[in-house]
Amino acid sequence: MKNKENAIVVGAGLVGSLWSILLAKRGYKVDLYEQRSDVRKKGFIGGRSINLAMSHRGWKALEKAGVDQKIRELSIPMHGRMMHSTTGELTFQPYGKQNEAIYSVSRGGLNLELLNIADSFENVTINFDEKCLGIDTKTKTVGFSNYATKEKTSQDADLIFGTDGAFSAVRDSIQRRPRFNYSQDYLEHGYKELSIPPLPNGDFALDKNALHIWPRGHFMLIALPNIDGSFTCTLFLPFEGEVSFEKLTDNETVLAFFEKYFADTIPLIPNLLEEFSENPTSGLVTVKCSPWSYANKVMLMGDASHAIVPFYGQGMNSGFEDCTVLDELIDINEGDWLETFKEFNDARITDANAISELAKRNFVEMRDSVGNDLFLLRKKIEKHLNKKYPKQFLPVYSMVSFSHIRYSEALAELDRQDKLFERILKIDDIKNNWADNPQVDVVFLEWHESFLINN
Amino acid sequence: MKNKENAIVVGAGLVGSLWSILLAKRGYKVDLYEQRSDVRKKGFIGGRSINLAMSHRGWKALEKAGVDQKIRELSIPMHGRMMHSTTGELTFQPYGKQNEAIYSVSRGGLNLELLNIADSFENVTINFDEKCLGIDTKTKTVGFSNYATKEKTSQDADLIFGTDGAFSAVRDSIQRRPRFNYSQDYLEHGYKELSIPPLPNGDFALDKNALHIWPRGHFMLIALPNIDGSFTCTLFLPFEGEVSFEKLTDNETVLAFFEKYFADTIPLIPNLLEEFSENPTSGLVTVKCSPWSYANKVMLMGDASHAIVPFYGQGMNSGFEDCTVLDELIDINEGDWLETFKEFNDARITDANAISELAKRNFVEMRDSVGNDLFLLRKKIEKHLNKKYPKQFLPVYSMVSFSHIRYSEALAELDRQDKLFERILKIDDIKNNWADNPQVDVVFLEWHESFLINN
């Protein structure tokens, strides 16, 4: 299966647009299909997940596509988490070293740039208004229905990539194939977007270089900055139960809820009640499947094969890393797609499952632990250990956000570090005495040595 | 949502036919749809899973339908497992007490009887050759396409039951509804059916009152008796790997495999090579979903909502128990379907997940542990404890197969009993001294007491 020459990419979202660019750079003739109309004509429709947190893995893929500089100019660095207590006190906790940050980027703006670049290649054709009907498993072709003309067509190519998101039509059509494992799993929490406009003078209403969190145990509110001076807020709350969306049925209950838990945001969200009633309450799904390929011809990428919850800011980053990894495998295997597909399945599914798990665990961290003294102490000691033992200790958040270490290694390391901190946090008077405490070093070095022995 | 008067049942397999009978007995007007032609005209097509092991839960539902006596006459009791070693030695291990057995029943024969009874009700209409196209989520109706006339129709009723199996079209159409959790998960093992005909004189070639197992660690062969004197064998083997289906590519490799692992079966399976090459190798899927209901109108039952692996013989039994439980909830809720659906979801999904897990664990037991001395010792001590402490100790196999205790309780009890036997099997010289060993009683009573304290 060498020297394939043309490819179909289904879905011109972030991953599909980027992947089309990388294929085009290799000289492939690419047909990119998108069910929406050309977003560049109509402008993006907001309402859901309009900003993203770009980190190392995302940037690397953008560099490959040659679009990183332009996006950097449109992004806002967030150097850490700013926690808001119920009484309005602020606590800042850095994500990594001084020069490290995750970057708030507009999903719409990023998608637009990627589409423009894809379109600039002579060997890329973008077909809008084409709803994918799935793969015909007999002919191994992909069907489309045009929204405008109602015409149904069947398209073929050497390779077909399904980058059509969590509710992928490509994946749907192969779901019934023998031995295709699949799961979709919703959190008990839903989310709703709200917005904090700029101040009258155009300034940001909150510190713009932080990801703001109002952690409240079983639920939370977060806010990310946008370059126009506004913040996009997202409320994550159980659908049902004592404190839940089902209980917030009218203006009175919504206002009482915000007064009790998020009082400092009420002056910042002027259209709170309007937005709360008008914006949808959406679910948070985790999608897993295996294998990601079908018939040595079709490959799923991004949310189509591994939709995750948003709490590690790695949904887009992991989808972009799919592109990097697959692109590198094409080089390694010198264009042998059969081997490339095999290796991509073998390595990447494990990593996608790992970031899926990490993202779920980070929800507990964000909504609950970040408000907890022992957790903040751990973060400080992590930073200290990383400074003192840079080769032996890297905090897991840094592995995920500021490195290209495999997600599966980061997950294994989290389990290891949990064991380390179980011991460190038991050291006498650790709260007041951790920076120069020889006990910390003893425990750390023992822990590190046991790792070397076991590996 | 009281006093609904008509119902559609999609799928006239075992669960759909039985459920139609129970609905008909309550006076509902029932429309039963089946995509196959009337099996009573054409006879059943064999090839896959043609006999089943009926146990208490199955019999109870058949009693409700009034068909138990007739089926008992067509069934063969299996009082225990007969293990075949590689050298052909036999070991018998009873399933329960002397009068307890699971019953080998023909799937086709059972389905036929249930269809006949359903058809005998004036208020039941059976529609064959109607392929279900799924639920229209806008109109909440169910679509069908007639194989003969090609006519597509849309049917409505107060209630719609999806009993259309592991690849349910009803479930498929609600899979994309918000907050519908779903998973399909294949074992690494596949299965292939083979057959042992009766001896020339018509006798059974093996003891007919046992379920025969050739446990070989990572794989196994089993055989269940049929009333015509034959046995249906099933080989469970990994698809890939050192010893696997992919390695059995021709007559030579198949024969060498059987000579090495199942030598005593070669004279019993006269058409081994023919059947091996002609019969399909099929996958073993576990399906889970939640909720099982949609729009307070549609309910999934049986394999459509909880397909499980066959190693506990509980696939059909659990589907039949769905009917018993749902039928009882209608009584309890005096015809309030909204509450009935709610309670069925709440209780039954937990139990279905539990039998799903028990069935997976029983595969390890059947293919591996049953050939293990310590395991057989445990089984003997279980029987002894059950006799000595009948109120305090019931083996889990008996809970599942010979009681109506909830599957979720049986699974919890298995975890508890594992802890008990971890301790009992460590008692000095336990192998030779368990029947009158006071140490066993001490450990047992301690274990039992700790349970009472914790509950």
CSV table of C-alpha atoms in Angstrom, one decimal, chain A residues 167-169 172 175-188 239-240, chain B residues 167-169 172 175-188 239-240:
chain,number,residue,atom,x,y,z
A,167,PHE,CA,-20.6,12.4,16.4
A,168,SER,CA,-18.7,11.2,13.4
A,169,ALA,CA,-20.7,9.8,10.5
A,172,ASP,CA,-21.0,5.5,12.8
A,175,GLN,CA,-19.6,0.8,14.2
A,176,ARG,CA,-21.3,-2.5,13.2
A,177,ARG,CA,-18.2,-4.0,11.7
A,178,PRO,CA,-17.1,-7.2,13.5
A,179,ARG,CA,-14.7,-6.6,16.4
A,180,PHE,CA,-15.1,-2.8,16.4
A,181,ASN,CA,-15.0,-1.6,20.0
A,182,TYR,CA,-16.9,1.6,20.8
A,183,SER,CA,-18.1,3.6,23.8
A,184,GLN,CA,-19.7,6.9,24.4
A,185,ASP,CA,-20.0,7.9,28.0
A,186,TYR,CA,-21.6,11.1,29.3
A,187,LEU,CA,-20.6,12.9,32.6
A,188,GLU,CA,-23.3,13.6,35.1
A,239,PHE,CA,-27.7,17.9,35.4
A,240,GLU,CA,-29.6,16.4,38.4
B,167,PHE,CA,-27.3,-5.1,17.0
B,168,SER,CA,-30.7,-3.5,17.8
B,169,ALA,CA,-32.0,-1.0,15.2
B,172,ASP,CA,-29.1,2.5,17.1
B,175,GLN,CA,-27.7,6.3,20.3
B,176,ARG,CA,-27.2,9.9,19.3
B,177,ARG,CA,-29.7,11.3,21.8
B,178,PRO,CA,-28.1,13.5,24.4
B,179,ARG,CA,-26.7,11.7,27.5
B,180,PHE,CA,-27.2,8.2,26.1
B,181,ASN,CA,-24.3,6.0,27.3
B,182,TYR,CA,-23.4,3.1,25.1
B,183,SER,CA,-20.6,0.6,24.7
B,184,GLN,CA,-19.9,-2.4,22.6
B,185,ASP,CA,-16.8,-4.4,23.5
B,186,TYR,CA,-15.5,-7.5,21.8
B,187,LEU,CA,-13.4,-10.2,23.5
B,188,GLU,CA,-10.1,-11.1,21.9
B,239,PHE,CA,-8.5,-14.5,17.0
B,240,GLU,CA,-4.8,-13.7,17.0
